[in-house]
Amino acid sequence: MISEIYKNDISASLYSYGNNFRIKKALEKDEVRIAFSGGSITKGWNGERYIKEDYTKIFFEYMTAKYDDKKICYSNYSTESANSFMGLSITSKEITDDNLPDIVFIEYAVNNECTREHMISFESLVHKMLSLPSKPAVILLFMINQSFYSSQGYMKKIGEHYRLPMFSIADTLSCMIKEKGFEWSMYSDDWIHPNEWGQRFIAECIINYFETLSDMETDEEVITGSPVYSVEYSGYMPYPPEKVIMEGYEKQSACEFFENGMKMKNDLTNKLLKFEADFRHLFITYKHDKTERFSDADVYIDGKKAALIQGKSIYGWGNVVLKHVCSFDSSAHHTVEIKVKDNKKEFFIAEFGIC
């Protein structure tokens, strides 16, 4: 038996109903495609292993049972340590005309920082998903870590502007812990990742909202004007790796969704990474670590040093990180070259991105 207190906590997680026009339209289809874009929480990682029944799969099972007369399709474009920058990259590669989603969940409140660049990347991702030919419903999820960190503040402003349904697991957990004596260990076995109970709690928060949809009248389609911050990154595209001039590097997969990486060879050959392209913004995805394992590298644009890639970070563990390294007032033709500082260390570019 589910207690009234638990039911109230689930209901309280719904920060905003948003506009239901696109969700209603999606649920009228004979085939409904659901996509998730997020970090390790949405990937189902609990700090030690992947949970078999994470919230995305629980929700998919609910939809399959509730709409047994429809074909429900499921895609998860989430990966460890991903923020909305990586979400832009992954969705640009994985979402094609053959698998356009009808409902998209976006979860990056724990991994995103509270900087303007991250605000722009998040709004650009939301705008990019809303602008897909399938006109999907976009739903925002806001998580929290044990220190009560969440970047949901600006995400809520973006969601309100586009009138999106939003769930604040962050607000609900904060209230449960600070006011009701709830223990963090009930939700998570570490400092961030939901355990089995936590994953089911998130799923039931979403399911509770979908249970109410049939009783709601369909809203008028919403039309939004200018962005809250900016959507200037929404045109992010990976630069074709086959067009990069490489010497002293070998092609190697960096991780899931970044399979066309460039790893520096551990030999005495000359090292060169160079390409030309038209762009306003340059992004680089690379590996970093908290140790001295990876070398720093200078980024030169048109022969001038423009940025530094740091191989050492207290947040790194051999994972990939996507950085916005430089921008210009307008798009123009540029030459980009990477110069590694220490050839005796490792260096791994997972992807160049431009827009």
C-alpha positions as a Python dict, from the first residue, in 0.01 Angstrom:
ca = {
    (1, 'M'): (0, 0, 0),
    (2, 'I'): (143, 339, -103),
    (3, 'S'): (115, 593, 178),
    (4, 'E'): (-51, 931, 134),
    (5, 'I'): (278, 1098, 224),
    (6, 'Y'): (456, 915, -59),
    (7, 'K'): (175, 1007, -301),
    (8, 'N'): (206, 1371, -197),
    (9, 'D'): (583, 1366, -250),
    (10, 'I'): (534, 1222, -598),
    (11, 'S'): (275, 1485, -685),
    (12, 'A'): (495, 1763, -545),
    (13, 'S'): (772, 1675, -792),
    (14, 'L'): (567, 1820, -1079),
    (15, 'Y'): (700, 2174, -1094),
    (16, 'S'): (495, 2272, -1400),
    (17, 'Y'): (228, 2106, -1614),
    (18, 'G'): (344, 2314, -1908),
    (19, 'N'): (157, 2306, -2234),
    (20, 'N'): (16, 1961, -2316),
    (21, 'F'): (-53, 2015, -2688),
    (22, 'R'): (249, 1821, -2814),
    (23, 'I'): (214, 1539, -2563),
    (24, 'K'): (-151, 1491, -2652),
    (25, 'K'): (-61, 1485, -3021),
    (26, 'A'): (218, 1235, -2957),
    (27, 'L'): (-14, 998, -2773),
    (28, 'E'): (-261, 1001, -3065),
    (29, 'K'): (-6, 830, -3288),
    (30, 'D'): (-1, 455, -3356),
    (31, 'E'): (374, 456, -3297),
    (32, 'V'): (519, 668, -3017),
    (33, 'R'): (895, 722, -2999),
    (34, 'I'): (1036, 820, -2660),
    (35, 'A'): (1391, 952, -2620),
    (36, 'F'): (1600, 1037, -2314),
    (37, 'S'): (1895, 1278, -2310),
    (38, 'G'): (2093, 1298, -1988),
    (39, 'G'): (2390, 1190, -1780),
    (40, 'S'): (2472, 888, -1569),
    (41, 'I'): (2148, 915, -1369),
    (42, 'T'): (1942, 867, -1684),
    (43, 'K'): (2185, 600, -1803),
    (44, 'G'): (2097, 402, -1489),
    (45, 'W'): (2437, 408, -1315),
    (46, 'N'): (2417, 374, -936),
    (47, 'G'): (2784, 442, -861),
    (48, 'E'): (2894, 81, -900),
    (49, 'R'): (2685, -78, -1175),
    (50, 'Y'): (2397, -19, -1414),
    (51, 'I'): (2057, -75, -1261),
    (52, 'K'): (1846, -315, -1464),
    (53, 'E'): (1523, -127, -1396),
    (54, 'D'): (1620, 241, -1415),
    (55, 'Y'): (1352, 510, -1440),
    (56, 'T'): (1364, 522, -1820),
    (57, 'K'): (1293, 151, -1851),
    (58, 'I'): (1025, 157, -1581),
    (59, 'F'): (851, 440, -1765),
    (60, 'F'): (885, 257, -2098),
    (61, 'E'): (727, -55, -1943),
    (62, 'Y'): (443, 159, -1807),
    (63, 'M'): (380, 314, -2149),
    (64, 'T'): (390, -24, -2321),
    (65, 'A'): (129, -161, -2081),
    (66, 'K'): (-94, 148, -2078),
    (67, 'Y'): (-93, 191, -2456),
    (68, 'D'): (-91, -175, -2557),
    (69, 'D'): (-265, -85, -2883),
    (70, 'K'): (35, 124, -2990),
    (71, 'K'): (396, 56, -3074),
    (72, 'I'): (611, 226, -2810),
    (73, 'C'): (976, 280, -2910),
    (74, 'Y'): (1252, 373, -2668),
    (75, 'S'): (1596, 534, -2712),
    (76, 'N'): (1839, 644, -2442),
    (77, 'Y'): (2102, 896, -2557),
    (78, 'S'): (2257, 936, -2211),
    (79, 'T'): (2609, 867, -2092),
    (80, 'E'): (2831, 916, -1789),
    (81, 'S'): (2941, 1272, -1697),
    (82, 'A'): (2740, 1420, -1984),
    (83, 'N'): (2611, 1775, -1967),
    (84, 'S'): (2395, 1962, -2218),
    (85, 'F'): (2700, 2032, -2439),
    (86, 'M'): (2741, 1658, -2485),
    (87, 'G'): (2366, 1630, -2529),
    (88, 'L'): (2393, 1861, -2830),
    (89, 'S'): (2664, 1643, -2980),
    (90, 'I'): (2499, 1308, -2913),
    (91, 'T'): (2154, 1405, -3039),
    (92, 'S'): (2303, 1563, -3353),
    (93, 'K'): (2454, 1223, -3440),
    (94, 'E'): (2194, 980, -3309),
    (95, 'I'): (1863, 1145, -3399),
    (96, 'T'): (1799, 1114, -3771),
    (97, 'D'): (1499, 1127, -4003),
    (98, 'D'): (1454, 753, -3941),
    (99, 'N'): (1411, 776, -3562),
    (100, 'L'): (1259, 1117, -3490),
    (101, 'P'): (1118, 1117, -3135),
    (102, 'D'): (768, 1216, -3028),
    (103, 'I'): (855, 1272, -2660),
    (104, 'V'): (1198, 1382, -2534),
    (105, 'F'): (1310, 1387, -2169),
    (106, 'I'): (1610, 1609, -2088),
    (107, 'E'): (1809, 1567, -1762),
    (108, 'Y'): (2128, 1767, -1698),
    (109, 'A'): (2069, 1970, -1380),
    (110, 'V'): (2341, 1794, -1181),
    (111, 'N'): (2612, 1787, -1449),
    (112, 'N'): (2553, 2136, -1590),
    (113, 'E'): (2731, 2435, -1440),
    (114, 'C'): (2570, 2770, -1363),
    (115, 'T'): (2759, 2963, -1630),
    (116, 'R'): (2625, 3151, -1929),
    (117, 'E'): (2783, 2899, -2168),
    (118, 'H'): (2594, 2617, -1998),
    (119, 'M'): (2274, 2822, -2001),
    (120, 'I'): (2315, 2871, -2376),
    (121, 'S'): (2397, 2505, -2437),
    (122, 'F'): (2092, 2391, -2240),
    (123, 'E'): (1853, 2630, -2414),
    (124, 'S'): (2011, 2541, -2748),
    (125, 'L'): (1945, 2172, -2680),
    (126, 'V'): (1584, 2240, -2579),
    (127, 'H'): (1532, 2454, -2889),
    (128, 'K'): (1696, 2193, -3111),
    (129, 'M'): (1464, 1919, -2982),
    (130, 'L'): (1154, 2138, -3012),
    (131, 'S'): (1253, 2223, -3370),
    (132, 'L'): (1280, 1863, -3491),
    (133, 'P'): (1047, 1780, -3785),
    (134, 'S'): (842, 1549, -3563),
    (135, 'K'): (761, 1842, -3327),
    (136, 'P'): (820, 1635, -3014),
    (137, 'A'): (699, 1715, -2665),
    (138, 'V'): (998, 1811, -2450),
    (139, 'I'): (993, 1736, -2077),
    (140, 'L'): (1257, 1861, -1832),
    (141, 'L'): (1384, 1669, -1528),
    (142, 'F'): (1584, 1836, -1252),
    (143, 'M'): (1797, 1618, -1024),
    (144, 'I'): (2016, 1702, -723),
    (145, 'N'): (2324, 1571, -544),
    (146, 'Q'): (2381, 1513, -175),
    (147, 'S'): (2521, 1866, -131),
    (148, 'F'): (2190, 1998, -270),
    (149, 'Y'): (2355, 2123, -589),
    (150, 'S'): (2133, 2162, -894),
    (151, 'S'): (2153, 2404, -1186),
    (152, 'Q'): (1773, 2394, -1218),
    (153, 'G'): (1731, 2769, -1159),
    (154, 'Y'): (1798, 2882, -1514),
    (155, 'M'): (1652, 2559, -1653),
    (156, 'K'): (1319, 2644, -1491),
    (157, 'K'): (1325, 2986, -1659),
    (158, 'I'): (1387, 2819, -1994),
    (159, 'G'): (1112, 2563, -1933),
    (160, 'E'): (865, 2834, -1833),
    (161, 'H'): (948, 3034, -2145),
    (162, 'Y'): (877, 2736, -2373),
    (163, 'R'): (592, 2620, -2149),
    (164, 'L'): (736, 2273, -2094),
    (165, 'P'): (633, 2012, -1837),
    (166, 'M'): (897, 2008, -1564),
    (167, 'F'): (973, 1773, -1276),
    (168, 'S'): (1192, 1891, -989),
    (169, 'I'): (1316, 1582, -811),
    (170, 'A'): (1562, 1831, -661),
    (171, 'D'): (1294, 2036, -484),
    (172, 'T'): (1105, 1731, -366),
    (173, 'L'): (1411, 1554, -222),
    (174, 'S'): (1530, 1874, -57),
    (175, 'C'): (1195, 1912, 115),
    (176, 'M'): (1182, 1546, 216),
    (177, 'I'): (1530, 1563, 369),
    (178, 'K'): (1513, 1907, 534),
    (179, 'E'): (1156, 1898, 659),
    (180, 'K'): (1048, 1533, 685),
    (181, 'G'): (1356, 1351, 815),
    (182, 'F'): (1410, 1155, 492),
    (183, 'E'): (1757, 1002, 464),
    (184, 'W'): (1963, 1055, 148),
    (185, 'S'): (2076, 691, 172),
    (186, 'M'): (1721, 583, 95),
    (187, 'Y'): (1750, 750, -245),
    (188, 'S'): (2118, 698, -329),
    (189, 'D'): (2409, 473, -236),
    (190, 'D'): (2664, 747, -313),
    (191, 'W'): (2644, 1126, -340),
    (192, 'I'): (2455, 1158, -668),
    (193, 'H'): (2325, 841, -834),
    (194, 'P'): (1978, 705, -749),
    (195, 'N'): (1964, 345, -631),
    (196, 'E'): (1677, 108, -714),
    (197, 'W'): (1438, 294, -483),
    (198, 'G'): (1548, 630, -622),
    (199, 'Q'): (1507, 524, -983),
    (200, 'R'): (1156, 394, -917),
    (201, 'F'): (1068, 714, -732),
    (202, 'I'): (1169, 922, -1035),
    (203, 'A'): (969, 693, -1265),
    (204, 'E'): (658, 717, -1048),
    (205, 'C'): (681, 1096, -1046),
    (206, 'I'): (665, 1093, -1428),
    (207, 'I'): (399, 822, -1443),
    (208, 'N'): (178, 1016, -1203),
    (209, 'Y'): (175, 1307, -1451),
    (210, 'F'): (96, 1085, -1749),
    (211, 'E'): (-194, 932, -1555),
    (212, 'T'): (-355, 1276, -1539),
    (213, 'L'): (-328, 1355, -1911),
    (214, 'S'): (-649, 1180, -2016),
    (215, 'D'): (-848, 1405, -1781),
    (216, 'M'): (-692, 1724, -1916),
    (217, 'E'): (-827, 1924, -2206),
    (218, 'T'): (-585, 1980, -2493),
    (219, 'D'): (-409, 2315, -2478),
    (220, 'E'): (-368, 2544, -2774),
    (221, 'E'): (-34, 2505, -2948),
    (222, 'V'): (224, 2733, -2792),
    (223, 'I'): (432, 2971, -3005),
    (224, 'T'): (739, 3122, -2838),
    (225, 'G'): (931, 3431, -2935),
    (226, 'S'): (1294, 3520, -2873),
    (227, 'P'): (1502, 3291, -2647),
    (228, 'V'): (1566, 3348, -2278),
    (229, 'Y'): (1945, 3344, -2312),
    (230, 'S'): (2047, 3228, -2659),
    (231, 'V'): (2014, 2929, -2891),
    (232, 'E'): (2334, 3002, -3084),
    (233, 'Y'): (2476, 2652, -3018),
    (234, 'S'): (2171, 2470, -3155),
    (235, 'G'): (2343, 2421, -3491),
    (236, 'Y'): (2622, 2215, -3332),
    (237, 'M'): (2761, 1955, -3571),
    (238, 'P'): (3058, 1721, -3534),
    (239, 'Y'): (3335, 1804, -3779),
    (240, 'P'): (3392, 1503, -4010),
    (241, 'P'): (3693, 1315, -3867),
    (242, 'E'): (3802, 1203, -4214),
    (243, 'K'): (3870, 1567, -4302),
    (244, 'V'): (4112, 1616, -4011),
    (245, 'I'): (4481, 1604, -4110),
    (246, 'M'): (4648, 1360, -3870),
    (247, 'E'): (5012, 1271, -3814),
    (248, 'G'): (5120, 1062, -3518),
    (249, 'Y'): (4760, 976, -3428),
    (250, 'E'): (4543, 671, -3470),
    (251, 'K'): (4167, 644, -3498),
    (252, 'Q'): (4008, 493, -3188),
    (253, 'S'): (3670, 499, -3017),
    (254, 'A'): (3669, 726, -2713),
    (255, 'C'): (3346, 598, -2559),
    (256, 'E'): (2982, 537, -2643),
    (257, 'F'): (2850, 800, -2887),
    (258, 'F'): (3207, 920, -2959),
    (259, 'E'): (3340, 643, -3178),
    (260, 'N'): (3560, 844, -3417),
    (261, 'G'): (3826, 958, -3173),
    (262, 'M'): (4188, 1047, -3244),
    (263, 'K'): (4446, 907, -3001),
    (264, 'M'): (4805, 1025, -3002),
    (265, 'K'): (5051, 746, -3071),
    (266, 'N'): (5314, 672, -2809),
    (267, 'D'): (5612, 700, -3043),
    (268, 'L'): (5864, 952, -3171),
    (269, 'T'): (5679, 1050, -3490),
    (270, 'N'): (5569, 1408, -3555),
    (271, 'K'): (5232, 1497, -3405),
    (272, 'L'): (4980, 1700, -3603),
    (273, 'L'): (4605, 1759, -3580),
    (274, 'K'): (4477, 2022, -3819),
    (275, 'F'): (4163, 2112, -4016),
    (276, 'E'): (3989, 2398, -4194),
    (277, 'A'): (3622, 2490, -4167),
    (278, 'D'): (3368, 2769, -4162),
    (279, 'F'): (3241, 2833, -3810),
    (280, 'R'): (3160, 3089, -3543),
    (281, 'H'): (3196, 2855, -3243),
    (282, 'L'): (3453, 2580, -3191),
    (283, 'F'): (3399, 2289, -2951),
    (284, 'I'): (3643, 2013, -2858),
    (285, 'T'): (3565, 1685, -2685),
    (286, 'Y'): (3865, 1520, -2520),
    (287, 'K'): (3966, 1291, -2236),
    (288, 'H'): (4081, 1419, -1900),
    (289, 'D'): (4175, 1273, -1563),
    (290, 'K'): (4252, 1383, -1207),
    (291, 'T'): (4607, 1242, -1246),
    (292, 'E'): (4892, 1353, -1472),
    (293, 'R'): (4792, 1092, -1730),
    (294, 'F'): (4682, 1329, -2008),
    (295, 'S'): (4883, 1615, -2156),
    (296, 'D'): (4763, 1973, -2193),
    (297, 'A'): (4743, 2111, -2546),
    (298, 'D'): (4725, 2452, -2707),
    (299, 'V'): (4456, 2531, -2961),
    (300, 'Y'): (4572, 2756, -3245),
    (301, 'I'): (4327, 2928, -3478),
    (302, 'D'): (4466, 3093, -3788),
    (303, 'G'): (4814, 3063, -3642),
    (304, 'K'): (4732, 3233, -3311),
    (305, 'K'): (4691, 3061, -2975),
    (306, 'A'): (4321, 3074, -2887),
    (307, 'A'): (4270, 2829, -2599),
    (308, 'L'): (4423, 2567, -2371),
    (309, 'I'): (4295, 2212, -2333),
    (310, 'Q'): (4371, 2089, -1981),
    (311, 'G'): (4433, 1717, -1947),
    (312, 'K'): (4419, 1729, -1568),
    (313, 'S'): (4098, 1802, -1379),
    (314, 'I'): (3978, 1715, -1031),
    (315, 'Y'): (3651, 1605, -1196),
    (316, 'G'): (3818, 1374, -1449),
    (317, 'W'): (3843, 997, -1435),
    (318, 'G'): (3956, 912, -1787),
    (319, 'N'): (3620, 1025, -1924),
    (320, 'V'): (3542, 1258, -2211),
    (321, 'V'): (3446, 1621, -2162),
    (322, 'L'): (3310, 1861, -2425),
    (323, 'K'): (3424, 2222, -2404),
    (324, 'H'): (3332, 2538, -2592),
    (325, 'V'): (3685, 2661, -2657),
    (326, 'C'): (3635, 2984, -2856),
    (327, 'S'): (3391, 3198, -3048),
    (328, 'F'): (3384, 3483, -3299),
    (329, 'D'): (3136, 3760, -3372),
    (330, 'S'): (3032, 3590, -3695),
    (331, 'S'): (3102, 3277, -3897),
    (332, 'A'): (3417, 3274, -4110),
    (333, 'H'): (3673, 3035, -4255),
    (334, 'H'): (3937, 2928, -4003),
    (335, 'T'): (4231, 2691, -3970),
    (336, 'V'): (4250, 2496, -3643),
    (337, 'E'): (4563, 2321, -3516),
    (338, 'I'): (4626, 2132, -3192),
    (339, 'K'): (4974, 2135, -3037),
    (340, 'V'): (5031, 1889, -2753),
    (341, 'K'): (5258, 2012, -2474),
    (342, 'D'): (5399, 1675, -2357),
    (343, 'N'): (5433, 1396, -2614),
    (344, 'K'): (5529, 1151, -2340),
    (345, 'K'): (5180, 1160, -2193),
    (346, 'E'): (4851, 1047, -2341),
    (347, 'F'): (4630, 1274, -2548),
    (348, 'F'): (4290, 1185, -2689),
    (349, 'I'): (4054, 1399, -2895),
    (350, 'A'): (3708, 1243, -2912),
    (351, 'E'): (3550, 1499, -3145),
    (352, 'F'): (3572, 1847, -3294),
    (353, 'G'): (3244, 2035, -3311),
    (354, 'I'): (3148, 2353, -3493),
    (355, 'C'): (2850, 2578, -3548),
}
